[in-house]
Short mmCIF file of C-alpha atoms in Angstrom, two decimals:
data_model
loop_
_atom_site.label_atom_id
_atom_site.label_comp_id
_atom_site.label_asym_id
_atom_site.label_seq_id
_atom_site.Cartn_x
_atom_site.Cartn_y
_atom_site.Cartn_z
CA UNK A 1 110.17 -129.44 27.32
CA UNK A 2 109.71 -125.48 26.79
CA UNK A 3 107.29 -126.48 23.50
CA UNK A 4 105.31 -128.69 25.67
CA UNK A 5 105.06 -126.17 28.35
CA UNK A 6 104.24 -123.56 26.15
CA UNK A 7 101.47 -125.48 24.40
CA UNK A 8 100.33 -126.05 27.64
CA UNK A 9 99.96 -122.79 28.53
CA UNK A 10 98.39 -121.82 24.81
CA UNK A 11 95.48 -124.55 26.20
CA UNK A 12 95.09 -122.65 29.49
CA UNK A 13 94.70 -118.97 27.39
CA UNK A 14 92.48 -120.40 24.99
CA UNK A 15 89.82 -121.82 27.81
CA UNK A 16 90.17 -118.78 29.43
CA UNK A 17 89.01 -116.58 27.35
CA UNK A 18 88.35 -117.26 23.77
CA UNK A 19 86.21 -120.71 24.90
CA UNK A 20 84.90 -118.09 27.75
CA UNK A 21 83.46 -115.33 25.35
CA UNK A 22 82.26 -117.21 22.61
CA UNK A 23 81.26 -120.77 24.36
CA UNK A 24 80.36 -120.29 28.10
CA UNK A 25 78.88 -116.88 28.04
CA UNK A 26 76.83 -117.19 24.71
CA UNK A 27 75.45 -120.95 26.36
CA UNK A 28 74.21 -119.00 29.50
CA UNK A 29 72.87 -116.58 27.99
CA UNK A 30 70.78 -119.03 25.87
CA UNK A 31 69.93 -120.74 29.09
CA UNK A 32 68.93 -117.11 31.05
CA UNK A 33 66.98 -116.22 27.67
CA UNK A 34 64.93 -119.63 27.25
CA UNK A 35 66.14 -119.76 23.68
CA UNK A 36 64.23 -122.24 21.20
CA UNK A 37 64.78 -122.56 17.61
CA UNK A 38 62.55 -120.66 15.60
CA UNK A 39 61.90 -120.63 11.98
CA UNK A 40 64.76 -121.21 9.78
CA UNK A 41 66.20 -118.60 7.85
CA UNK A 42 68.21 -119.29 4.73
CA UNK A 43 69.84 -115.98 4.39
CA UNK A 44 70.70 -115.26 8.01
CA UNK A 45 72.09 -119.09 8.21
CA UNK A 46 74.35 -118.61 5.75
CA UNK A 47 75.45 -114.88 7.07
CA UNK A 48 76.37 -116.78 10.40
CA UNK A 49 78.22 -120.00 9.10
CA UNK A 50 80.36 -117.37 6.78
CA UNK A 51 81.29 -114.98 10.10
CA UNK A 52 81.39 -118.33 12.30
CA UNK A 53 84.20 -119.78 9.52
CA UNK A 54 85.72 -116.66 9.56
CA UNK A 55 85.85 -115.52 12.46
CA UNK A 56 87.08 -119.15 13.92
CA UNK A 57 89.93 -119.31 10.89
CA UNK A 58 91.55 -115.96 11.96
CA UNK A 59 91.49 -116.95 15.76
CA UNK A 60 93.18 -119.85 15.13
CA UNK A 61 95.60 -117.94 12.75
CA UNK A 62 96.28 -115.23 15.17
CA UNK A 63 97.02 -117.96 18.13
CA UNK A 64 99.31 -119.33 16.38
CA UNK A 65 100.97 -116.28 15.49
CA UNK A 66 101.18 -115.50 19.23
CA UNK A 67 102.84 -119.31 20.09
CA UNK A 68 105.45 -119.68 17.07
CA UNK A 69 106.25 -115.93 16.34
CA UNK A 70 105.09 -114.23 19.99
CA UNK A 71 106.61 -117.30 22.17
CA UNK A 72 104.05 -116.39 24.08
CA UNK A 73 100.11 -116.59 24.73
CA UNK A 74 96.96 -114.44 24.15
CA UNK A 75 96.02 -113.99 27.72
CA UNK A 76 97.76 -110.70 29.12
CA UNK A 77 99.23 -112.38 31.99
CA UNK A 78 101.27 -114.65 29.98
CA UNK A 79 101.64 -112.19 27.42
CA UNK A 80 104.55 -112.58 24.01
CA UNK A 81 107.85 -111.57 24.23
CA UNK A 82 108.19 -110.81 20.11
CA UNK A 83 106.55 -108.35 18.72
CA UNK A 84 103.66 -109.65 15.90
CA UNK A 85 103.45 -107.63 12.43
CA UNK A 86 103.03 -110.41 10.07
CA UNK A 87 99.91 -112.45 8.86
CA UNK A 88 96.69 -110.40 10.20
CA UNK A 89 99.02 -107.93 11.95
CA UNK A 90 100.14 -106.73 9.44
CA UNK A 91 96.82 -105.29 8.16
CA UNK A 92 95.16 -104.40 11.92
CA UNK A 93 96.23 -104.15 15.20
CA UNK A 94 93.88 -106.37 16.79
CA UNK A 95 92.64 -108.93 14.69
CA UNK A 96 91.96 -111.29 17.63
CA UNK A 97 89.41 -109.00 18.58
CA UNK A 98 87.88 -108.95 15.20
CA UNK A 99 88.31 -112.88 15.19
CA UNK A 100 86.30 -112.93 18.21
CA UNK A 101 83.46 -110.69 17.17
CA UNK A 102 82.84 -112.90 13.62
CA UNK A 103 82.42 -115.84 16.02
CA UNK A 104 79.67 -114.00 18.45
CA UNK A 105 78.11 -112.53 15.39
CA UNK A 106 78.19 -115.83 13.56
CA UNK A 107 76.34 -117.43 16.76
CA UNK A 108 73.88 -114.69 16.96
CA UNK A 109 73.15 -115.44 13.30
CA UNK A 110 72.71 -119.21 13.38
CA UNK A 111 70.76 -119.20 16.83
CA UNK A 112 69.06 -116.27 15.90
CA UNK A 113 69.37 -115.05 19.39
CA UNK A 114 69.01 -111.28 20.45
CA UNK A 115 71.12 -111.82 23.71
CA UNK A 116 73.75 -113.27 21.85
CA UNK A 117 73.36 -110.61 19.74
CA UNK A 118 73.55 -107.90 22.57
CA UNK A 119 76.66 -109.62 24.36
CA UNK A 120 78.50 -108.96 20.76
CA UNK A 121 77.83 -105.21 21.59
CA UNK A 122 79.04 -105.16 25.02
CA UNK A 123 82.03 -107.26 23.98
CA UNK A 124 83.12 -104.73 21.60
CA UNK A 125 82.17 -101.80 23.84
CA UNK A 126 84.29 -103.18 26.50
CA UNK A 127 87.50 -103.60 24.41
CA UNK A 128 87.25 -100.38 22.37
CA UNK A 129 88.02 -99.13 26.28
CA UNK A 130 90.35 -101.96 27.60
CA UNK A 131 93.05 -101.94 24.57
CA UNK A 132 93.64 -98.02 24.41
CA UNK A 133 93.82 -97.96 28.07
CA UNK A 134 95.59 -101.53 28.80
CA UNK A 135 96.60 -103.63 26.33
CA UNK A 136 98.41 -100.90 24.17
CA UNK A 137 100.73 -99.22 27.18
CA UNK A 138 101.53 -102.76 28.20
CA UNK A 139 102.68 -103.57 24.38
CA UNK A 140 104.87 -99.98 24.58
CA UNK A 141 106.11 -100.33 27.58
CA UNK A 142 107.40 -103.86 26.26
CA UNK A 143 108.28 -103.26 22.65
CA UNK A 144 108.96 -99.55 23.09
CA UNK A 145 109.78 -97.71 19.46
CA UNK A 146 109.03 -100.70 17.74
CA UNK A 147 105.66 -100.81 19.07
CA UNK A 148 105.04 -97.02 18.25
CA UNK A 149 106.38 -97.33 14.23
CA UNK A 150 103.90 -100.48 14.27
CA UNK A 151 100.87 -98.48 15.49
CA UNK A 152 102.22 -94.99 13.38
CA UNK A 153 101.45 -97.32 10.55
CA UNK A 154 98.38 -100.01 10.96
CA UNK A 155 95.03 -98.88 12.10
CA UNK A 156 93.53 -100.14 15.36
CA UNK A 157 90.25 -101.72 14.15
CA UNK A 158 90.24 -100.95 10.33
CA UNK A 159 92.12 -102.89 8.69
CA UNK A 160 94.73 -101.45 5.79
CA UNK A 161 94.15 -102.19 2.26
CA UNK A 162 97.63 -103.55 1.50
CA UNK A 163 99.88 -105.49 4.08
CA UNK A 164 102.26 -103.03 5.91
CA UNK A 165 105.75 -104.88 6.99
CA UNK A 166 109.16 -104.02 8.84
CA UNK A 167 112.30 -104.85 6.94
CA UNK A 168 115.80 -105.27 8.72
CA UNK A 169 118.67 -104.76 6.18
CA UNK A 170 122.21 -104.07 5.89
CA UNK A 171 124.16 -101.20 3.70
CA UNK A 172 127.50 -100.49 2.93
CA UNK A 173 129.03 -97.40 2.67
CA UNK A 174 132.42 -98.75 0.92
CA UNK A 175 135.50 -95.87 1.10
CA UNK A 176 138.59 -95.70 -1.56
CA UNK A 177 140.76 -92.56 -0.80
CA UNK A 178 138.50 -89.66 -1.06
CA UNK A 179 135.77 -91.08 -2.55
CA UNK A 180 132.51 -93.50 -1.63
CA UNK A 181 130.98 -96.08 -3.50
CA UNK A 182 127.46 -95.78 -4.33
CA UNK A 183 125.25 -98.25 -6.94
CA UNK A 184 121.95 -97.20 -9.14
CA UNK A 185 118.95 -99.32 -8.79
CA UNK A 186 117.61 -101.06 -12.07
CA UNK A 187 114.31 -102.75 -10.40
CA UNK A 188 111.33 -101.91 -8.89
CA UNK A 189 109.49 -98.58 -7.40
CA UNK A 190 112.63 -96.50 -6.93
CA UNK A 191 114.33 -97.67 -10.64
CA UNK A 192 117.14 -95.33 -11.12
CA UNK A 193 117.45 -94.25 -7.46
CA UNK A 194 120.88 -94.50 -5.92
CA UNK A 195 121.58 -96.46 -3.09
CA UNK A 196 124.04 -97.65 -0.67
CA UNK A 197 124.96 -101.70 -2.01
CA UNK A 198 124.03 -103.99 0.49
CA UNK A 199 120.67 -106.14 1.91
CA UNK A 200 118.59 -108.34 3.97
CA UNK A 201 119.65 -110.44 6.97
CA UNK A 202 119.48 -114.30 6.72
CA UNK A 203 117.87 -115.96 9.61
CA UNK A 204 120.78 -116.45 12.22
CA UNK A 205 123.29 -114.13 10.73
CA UNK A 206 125.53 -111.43 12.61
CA UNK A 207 124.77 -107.94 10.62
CA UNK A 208 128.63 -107.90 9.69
CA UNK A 209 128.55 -111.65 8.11
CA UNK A 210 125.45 -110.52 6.07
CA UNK A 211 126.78 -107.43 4.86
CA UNK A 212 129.76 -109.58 3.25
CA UNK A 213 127.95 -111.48 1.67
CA UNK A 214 125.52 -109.04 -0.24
CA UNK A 215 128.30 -107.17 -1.28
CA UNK A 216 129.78 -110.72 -2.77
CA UNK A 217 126.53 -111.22 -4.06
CA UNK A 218 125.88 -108.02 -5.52
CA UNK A 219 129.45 -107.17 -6.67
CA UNK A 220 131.39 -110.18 -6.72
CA UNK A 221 134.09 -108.43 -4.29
CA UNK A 222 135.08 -109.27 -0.97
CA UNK A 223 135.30 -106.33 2.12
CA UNK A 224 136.77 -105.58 5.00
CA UNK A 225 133.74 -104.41 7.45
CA UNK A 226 135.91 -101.56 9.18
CA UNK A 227 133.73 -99.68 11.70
CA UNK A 228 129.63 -99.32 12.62
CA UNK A 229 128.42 -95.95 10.96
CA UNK A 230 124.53 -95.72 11.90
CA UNK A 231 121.27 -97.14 11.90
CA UNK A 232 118.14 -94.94 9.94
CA UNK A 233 114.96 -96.35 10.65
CA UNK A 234 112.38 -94.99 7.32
CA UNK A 235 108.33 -95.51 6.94
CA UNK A 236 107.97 -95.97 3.28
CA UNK A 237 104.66 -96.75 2.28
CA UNK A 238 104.62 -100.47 2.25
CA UNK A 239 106.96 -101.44 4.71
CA UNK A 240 109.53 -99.72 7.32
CA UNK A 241 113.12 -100.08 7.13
CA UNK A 242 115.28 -100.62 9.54
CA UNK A 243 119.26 -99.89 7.78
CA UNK A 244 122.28 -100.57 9.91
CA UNK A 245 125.21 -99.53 7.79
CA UNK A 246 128.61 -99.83 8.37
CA UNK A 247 131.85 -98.40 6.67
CA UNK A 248 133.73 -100.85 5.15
CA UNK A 249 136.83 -100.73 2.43
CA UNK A 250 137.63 -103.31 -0.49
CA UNK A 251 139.95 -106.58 -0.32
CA UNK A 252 139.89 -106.91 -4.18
CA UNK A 253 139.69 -104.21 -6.58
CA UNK A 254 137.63 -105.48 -9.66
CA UNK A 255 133.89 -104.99 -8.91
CA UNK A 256 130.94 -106.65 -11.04
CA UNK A 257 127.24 -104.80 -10.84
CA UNK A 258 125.10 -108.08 -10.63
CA UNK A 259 121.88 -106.64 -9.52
CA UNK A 260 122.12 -102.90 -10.58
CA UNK A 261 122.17 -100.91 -13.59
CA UNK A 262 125.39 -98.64 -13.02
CA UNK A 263 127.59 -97.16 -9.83
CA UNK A 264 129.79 -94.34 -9.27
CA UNK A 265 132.46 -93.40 -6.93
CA UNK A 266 131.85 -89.94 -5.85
CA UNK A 267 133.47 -87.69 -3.70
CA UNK A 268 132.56 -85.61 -0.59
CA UNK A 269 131.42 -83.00 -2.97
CA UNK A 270 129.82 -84.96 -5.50
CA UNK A 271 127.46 -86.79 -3.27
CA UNK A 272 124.55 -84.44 -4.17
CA UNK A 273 125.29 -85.32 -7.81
CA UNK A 274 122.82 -88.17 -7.38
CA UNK A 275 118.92 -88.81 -6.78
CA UNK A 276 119.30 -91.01 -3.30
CA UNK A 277 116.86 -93.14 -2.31
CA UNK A 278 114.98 -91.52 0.91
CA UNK A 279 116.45 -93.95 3.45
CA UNK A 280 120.21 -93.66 2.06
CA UNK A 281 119.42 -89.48 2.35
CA UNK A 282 119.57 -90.05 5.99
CA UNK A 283 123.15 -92.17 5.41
CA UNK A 284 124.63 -89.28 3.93
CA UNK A 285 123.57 -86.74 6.31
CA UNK A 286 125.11 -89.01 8.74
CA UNK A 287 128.38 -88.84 6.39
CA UNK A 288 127.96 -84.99 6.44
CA UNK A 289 127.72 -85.08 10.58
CA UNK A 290 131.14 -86.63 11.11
CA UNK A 291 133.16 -84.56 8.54
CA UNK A 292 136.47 -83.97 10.57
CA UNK A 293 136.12 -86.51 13.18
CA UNK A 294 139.10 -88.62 13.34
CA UNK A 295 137.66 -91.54 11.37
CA UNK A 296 136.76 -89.11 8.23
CA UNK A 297 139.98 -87.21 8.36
CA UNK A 298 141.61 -90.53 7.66
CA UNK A 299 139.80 -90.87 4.66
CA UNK A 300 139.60 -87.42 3.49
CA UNK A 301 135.74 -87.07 3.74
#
């Protein structure tokens, strides 16, 4: 019943406003204009059906987005209640708008109509005012910090060169005695870097379940998730990272490097000893902050 009324109410956005802008108002301005075809234009026809195609492919894309991933709607009073940064998102901030323009353009083209042509104008002059002013406080004010990393890294109306992304893992900071686990990476940008073990959440997993099974993964060792130590949130160039890490302790002793290239148990004074990836740098500090609280005291940190 909630698809059905949902899809429903993707119908009633679309006719109000995409099939409004790029349908109704381009067809009356025809009318108002007296348009007739005129003499056919190979080039210009096939500038217009390449915007039209695009421009119609990434409004359909971006709907979507907004109904499977936004459980929600284009139109702001029936706006999403997710956040969007995948598929065109994650290059632009508004690639509906964009969408929308290739369409008008595309029409102007084809019909070779200067009214057409002058409503693509207004239409972008009119949202380069309403989305600063409107659409962008109502996304804060909804997705708060999440909404202010997304715009911190992908541009308003150009688009990125490479995708930007937000990835939601999970790190352990495993304790024996005096000293704290920590694993070197042997992939990727940050080879050799040193890093709390741990990784990404599976779809309908509790952070605490997902952490155990990295660490099996990773290590072949089972834990005992003691106690929540922090989330860091880190832009790296490509993607930002969101790191909830927890302190945990071992069930088994043996450990098995599966994934990286070497580890080392290192003490409270030792834990400059290595190059730390940027986000784990914040995980340390954090250490660092509650040396002598209770919880560290216990383990001699």
């Amino acid at each position: 019943m909630k698809d059905r009324s949902l899809n429903f109410r993707v119908v009633k956005a679309i006719l109000a406003l995409p099939v409004t802008v790029c349908v109704l108002i381009p067809a009356i301005l025809l009318y108002l204009s007296d348009w007739q075809w005129g003499d056919v234009c190979l080039w210009r026809l096939m500038v217009g059906a390449i915007c039209l195609l695009a421009g119609l492919t990434l409004a359909i894309w971006t709907i979507r987005l907004f109904q499977n991933q936004g459980k929600g709607t284009l139109a702001p009073w029936d706006a999403t209640s997710h956040l969007i940064t995948s598929g065109p998102y994650a290059y632009v901030r508004n690639p509906m708008i964009t969408g929308i323009f290739l369409i008008l353009t595309g029409e102007a083209c084809l019909l070779a109509s200067y009214a057409i042509g002058i409503w693509v104008v207004v239409f972008l002059f009119v949202n380069m005012f309403y989305f600063p002013l409107s659409e962008e406080p109502g996304l804060r004010a909804r997705f708060g910090k999440e909404y202010d990393t997304y715009c911190q890294n992908v541009p308003r109306y150009i688009p990125r060169l490479t995708p930007w992304k937000q990835i939601e893992v999970v790190a352990a900071v495993i304790r024996k005695g005096d000293r704290i686990f920590a694993t070197q990476r042997g992939y990727g940008d940050y080879k050799d870097w040193w890093e709390f073990p741990g990784g990404k959440m599976e779809a309908g997993e509790t952070q605490e379940k997902a952490l155990v099974r990295e660490i099996r993964e990773e290590l072949s060792a089972d834990i005992n998730v003691d106690e929540f130590l922090c989330t860091v949130e880190h832009d790296y160039p490509q993607f930002h990272l969101t790191m909830h890490c927890y302190l945990c302790s071992l069930k088994t002793e043996a450990l098995h490097l599966n994934e990286h290239e070497a580890a080392r148990w290192l003490t409270n004074n030792e834990l400059d000893s290595v190059k730390w990836l940027p986000a784990d740098v914040k995980v340390v500090e954090e250490l660092r902050g509650h040396k002598g609280t209770a919880i560290f005291d216990t383990y001699k940190l």
